[in-house]
CSV table of N, CA and C in Angstrom, one decimal:
chain,number,residue,atom,x,y,z
A,1,VAL,N,60.3,87.1,74.0
A,1,VAL,CA,61.2,85.8,74.2
A,1,VAL,C,61.4,85.9,75.4
A,2,VAL,N,61.9,84.6,75.7
A,2,VAL,CA,62.2,83.5,76.5
A,2,VAL,C,63.8,83.3,76.8
A,3,GLY,N,64.6,84.0,77.9
A,3,GLY,CA,66.1,83.9,78.0
A,3,GLY,C,65.6,83.0,79.6
A,4,GLY,N,67.2,82.4,78.8
A,4,GLY,CA,67.7,80.9,79.6
A,4,GLY,C,67.9,79.9,79.9
A,5,ARG,N,67.1,80.0,78.2
A,5,ARG,CA,67.7,78.4,77.5
A,5,ARG,C,68.4,77.7,77.2
A,6,VAL,N,68.5,76.7,77.5
A,6,VAL,CA,70.0,75.9,77.1
A,6,VAL,C,69.9,75.8,75.3
A,7,THR,N,71.1,75.8,74.9
A,7,THR,CA,70.7,76.1,73.0
A,7,THR,C,72.0,74.2,73.0
A,8,GLU,N,71.6,74.3,71.4
A,8,GLU,CA,72.6,73.0,71.3
A,8,GLU,C,73.7,73.0,71.6
A,9,SER,N,74.5,73.8,71.8
A,9,SER,CA,75.9,74.2,72.4
A,9,SER,C,76.1,73.6,73.7
A,10,GLY,N,75.3,74.2,74.6
A,10,GLY,CA,75.0,73.8,76.1
A,10,GLY,C,75.4,75.4,76.6
A,11,ARG,N,75.4,76.2,76.2
A,11,ARG,CA,74.8,77.5,76.5
A,11,ARG,C,73.1,78.4,76.8
A,12,LEU,N,73.7,79.8,77.9
A,12,LEU,CA,71.9,80.2,78.0
A,12,LEU,C,71.9,80.5,76.7
A,13,GLY,N,70.9,81.0,76.1
A,13,GLY,CA,69.8,81.1,75.3
A,13,GLY,C,68.6,81.6,74.7
A,14,ALA,N,68.8,83.1,74.4
A,14,ALA,CA,66.7,83.4,74.4
A,14,ALA,C,66.4,83.9,73.6
A,15,PHE,N,65.3,83.1,73.1
A,15,PHE,CA,64.2,82.7,72.2
A,15,PHE,C,63.1,83.6,72.0
A,16,ILE,N,62.9,83.4,70.2
A,16,ILE,CA,61.5,84.4,70.1
A,16,ILE,C,60.4,83.2,71.0
A,17,THR,N,59.1,82.9,70.7
A,17,THR,CA,58.7,81.6,71.8
A,17,THR,C,57.3,82.5,71.1
A,18,LYS,N,57.1,83.3,70.5
A,18,LYS,CA,55.7,82.9,69.6
A,18,LYS,C,55.7,84.5,69.0
A,19,VAL,N,55.0,85.4,68.2
A,19,VAL,CA,55.0,86.0,67.1
A,19,VAL,C,53.9,86.7,67.3
A,20,LYS,N,53.2,87.3,67.8
A,20,LYS,CA,51.6,88.1,68.3
A,20,LYS,C,50.7,88.8,66.7
A,21,LYS,N,50.0,87.6,66.9
A,21,LYS,CA,49.2,88.0,64.9
A,21,LYS,C,48.8,89.3,64.9
A,22,GLY,N,49.0,90.5,63.9
A,22,GLY,CA,49.1,91.4,63.4
A,22,GLY,C,49.9,91.7,64.1
A,23,SER,N,50.5,92.1,65.4
A,23,SER,CA,51.8,93.2,65.7
A,23,SER,C,52.9,93.8,63.8
A,24,LEU,N,52.9,94.5,64.4
A,24,LEU,CA,53.9,94.5,63.4
A,24,LEU,C,55.9,93.6,62.8
A,25,ALA,N,55.8,93.2,63.6
A,25,ALA,CA,57.3,91.5,64.1
A,25,ALA,C,56.0,90.8,62.8
A,26,ASP,N,55.2,90.3,63.0
A,26,ASP,CA,53.8,89.3,62.6
A,26,ASP,C,53.3,90.1,60.3
A,27,VAL,N,53.6,91.4,60.7
A,27,VAL,CA,52.8,91.6,59.4
A,27,VAL,C,54.4,92.0,58.6
A,28,VAL,N,55.6,92.2,59.2
A,28,VAL,CA,56.6,92.4,58.7
A,28,VAL,C,57.5,91.0,57.8
A,29,GLY,N,57.4,90.1,59.2
A,29,GLY,CA,57.9,89.1,58.5
A,29,GLY,C,59.0,88.6,58.8
A,30,HIS,N,59.6,89.2,59.8
A,30,HIS,CA,61.3,88.9,59.7
A,30,HIS,C,61.5,88.5,61.0
A,31,LEU,N,60.9,87.8,61.9
A,31,LEU,CA,61.4,87.9,62.9
A,31,LEU,C,59.8,86.7,63.2
A,32,ARG,N,60.5,84.8,63.8
A,32,ARG,CA,59.8,83.5,63.7
A,32,ARG,C,60.4,83.4,64.9
A,33,ALA,N,59.1,82.7,65.4
A,33,ALA,CA,59.6,81.3,66.9
A,33,ALA,C,60.8,79.8,65.9
A,34,GLY,N,61.2,81.0,67.3
A,34,GLY,CA,62.1,79.5,67.3
A,34,GLY,C,64.2,80.8,66.6
A,35,ASP,N,63.5,82.0,66.8
A,35,ASP,CA,64.9,83.3,66.5
A,35,ASP,C,65.1,83.1,67.6
A,36,GLU,N,66.8,83.3,67.7
A,36,GLU,CA,68.1,83.3,68.7
A,36,GLU,C,67.4,84.9,68.8
A,37,VAL,N,68.0,85.8,69.9
A,37,VAL,CA,67.8,86.4,70.4
A,37,VAL,C,69.4,86.6,70.8
A,38,LEU,N,70.1,87.8,69.7
A,38,LEU,CA,71.6,87.7,71.3
A,38,LEU,C,71.7,89.1,71.0
A,39,GLN,N,70.9,90.2,70.7
A,39,GLN,CA,71.3,91.0,71.3
A,39,GLN,C,69.9,92.4,72.0
A,40,TRP,N,69.8,92.6,72.5
A,40,TRP,CA,68.2,93.5,73.0
A,40,TRP,C,68.4,95.0,73.3
A,41,ASN,N,69.3,95.9,71.9
A,41,ASN,CA,69.1,97.2,72.3
A,41,ASN,C,70.4,97.5,72.9
A,42,GLY,N,71.0,96.5,72.3
A,42,GLY,CA,72.8,96.5,72.2
A,42,GLY,C,73.4,95.6,73.1
A,43,LYS,N,72.3,95.2,74.7
A,43,LYS,CA,72.9,93.8,75.7
A,43,LYS,C,72.1,93.1,75.3
A,44,LEU,N,73.9,91.9,75.1
A,44,LEU,CA,74.0,90.3,75.5
A,44,LEU,C,73.1,89.8,75.6
A,45,LEU,N,72.2,89.0,75.1
A,45,LEU,CA,71.2,87.8,76.0
A,45,LEU,C,72.2,86.8,75.8
A,46,PRO,N,72.8,86.0,74.7
A,46,PRO,CA,74.2,84.9,75.0
A,46,PRO,C,74.2,84.7,76.5
A,47,GLY,N,73.7,83.8,77.3
A,47,GLY,CA,74.7,83.7,78.5
A,47,GLY,C,73.7,84.3,79.9
A,48,ALA,N,73.1,84.9,79.3
A,48,ALA,CA,71.7,85.5,80.6
A,48,ALA,C,70.8,84.5,80.8
A,49,THR,N,70.6,85.0,81.9
A,49,THR,CA,70.0,84.0,82.8
A,49,THR,C,68.2,84.0,82.3
A,50,MET,N,67.6,83.6,82.6
A,50,MET,CA,66.0,83.6,83.0
A,50,MET,C,65.4,85.0,83.0
A,51,LYS,N,65.7,85.0,84.5
A,51,LYS,CA,65.6,86.4,85.2
A,51,LYS,C,66.7,88.1,84.3
A,52,GLU,N,67.9,87.6,83.9
A,52,GLU,CA,68.2,88.5,83.5
A,52,GLU,C,67.6,89.2,82.0
A,53,VAL,N,67.3,88.3,81.3
A,53,VAL,CA,66.2,88.5,80.8
A,53,VAL,C,65.3,89.7,80.8
A,54,TYR,N,65.1,88.8,81.3
A,54,TYR,CA,63.6,89.5,81.9
A,54,TYR,C,63.7,90.9,82.4
A,55,ASN,N,64.5,91.7,83.0
A,55,ASN,CA,64.8,92.1,83.2
A,55,ASN,C,65.6,93.6,82.4
A,56,ILE,N,66.5,93.2,80.8
A,56,ILE,CA,66.8,93.8,80.0
A,56,ILE,C,65.4,94.3,79.1
A,57,ILE,N,64.5,93.3,79.2
A,57,ILE,CA,63.3,93.8,78.0
A,57,ILE,C,62.4,94.8,79.0
A,58,LEU,N,62.3,94.7,80.6
A,58,LEU,CA,61.5,95.1,81.9
A,58,LEU,C,62.2,96.8,81.5
A,59,GLU,N,63.3,96.7,81.2
A,59,GLU,CA,64.0,98.0,81.0
A,59,GLU,C,63.5,99.2,80.3
A,60,SER,N,63.5,97.8,79.0
A,60,SER,CA,63.7,98.5,77.2
A,60,SER,C,61.2,99.2,77.3
A,61,GLN,N,61.2,99.2,78.3
A,61,GLN,CA,59.6,99.6,77.9
A,61,GLN,C,58.6,101.0,77.8
A,62,ALA,N,60.0,102.0,78.2
A,62,ALA,CA,59.5,102.9,77.8
A,62,ALA,C,60.0,103.8,77.1
A,63,GLU,N,60.8,103.0,76.1
A,63,GLU,CA,61.5,103.3,74.6
A,63,GLU,C,60.0,102.6,73.7
A,64,PRO,N,60.7,103.4,72.8
A,64,PRO,CA,59.8,103.9,72.0
A,64,PRO,C,59.7,102.4,70.7
A,65,GLN,N,60.8,102.3,70.7
A,65,GLN,CA,61.1,101.1,69.5
A,65,GLN,C,62.6,100.5,70.6
A,66,VAL,N,63.1,99.2,70.2
A,66,VAL,CA,63.8,98.6,70.5
A,66,VAL,C,64.6,97.6,69.1
A,67,GLU,N,65.8,97.8,69.1
A,67,GLU,CA,66.8,97.0,68.2
A,67,GLU,C,67.1,95.9,68.5
A,68,LEU,N,66.6,94.9,67.3
A,68,LEU,CA,67.1,93.4,67.8
A,68,LEU,C,68.2,93.1,66.8
A,69,VAL,N,68.6,91.8,67.3
A,69,VAL,CA,69.6,91.2,66.4
A,69,VAL,C,69.4,89.6,66.7
A,70,VAL,N,69.1,88.6,65.7
A,70,VAL,CA,68.6,88.1,65.9
A,70,VAL,C,68.9,86.5,65.3
A,71,SER,N,69.8,85.2,65.4
A,71,SER,CA,70.0,84.3,65.0
A,71,SER,C,68.9,83.6,64.1
A,72,ARG,N,69.4,82.4,63.0
A,72,ARG,CA,68.4,81.9,62.3
A,72,ARG,C,68.7,81.1,62.2
A,73,PRO,N,68.6,79.5,62.2
A,73,PRO,CA,70.2,77.8,60.9
A,73,PRO,C,69.8,78.5,60.1
A,74,ILE,N,70.3,78.6,59.1
A,74,ILE,CA,70.5,78.4,58.1
A,74,ILE,C,69.7,77.1,57.2
A,75,GLY,N,68.5,76.9,56.2
A,75,GLY,CA,67.8,75.7,55.7
A,75,GLY,C,67.0,75.5,55.9
């Protein structure tokens, strides 16, 4: 997940850039490269800079799991 990317609407967003082959996300298949991550463990990512997103992810490393809310265009 990389933050601080500009969305089509001109705001900052955090996006999945790749899904590691063989990972749970890959096996389950619900996450795809290009999905926008709206929340990471309840913390809002839209508008966050790359460093802010990095720090939010870093803080969650000790957690046994993370909860993501993602968005993907339909079609």
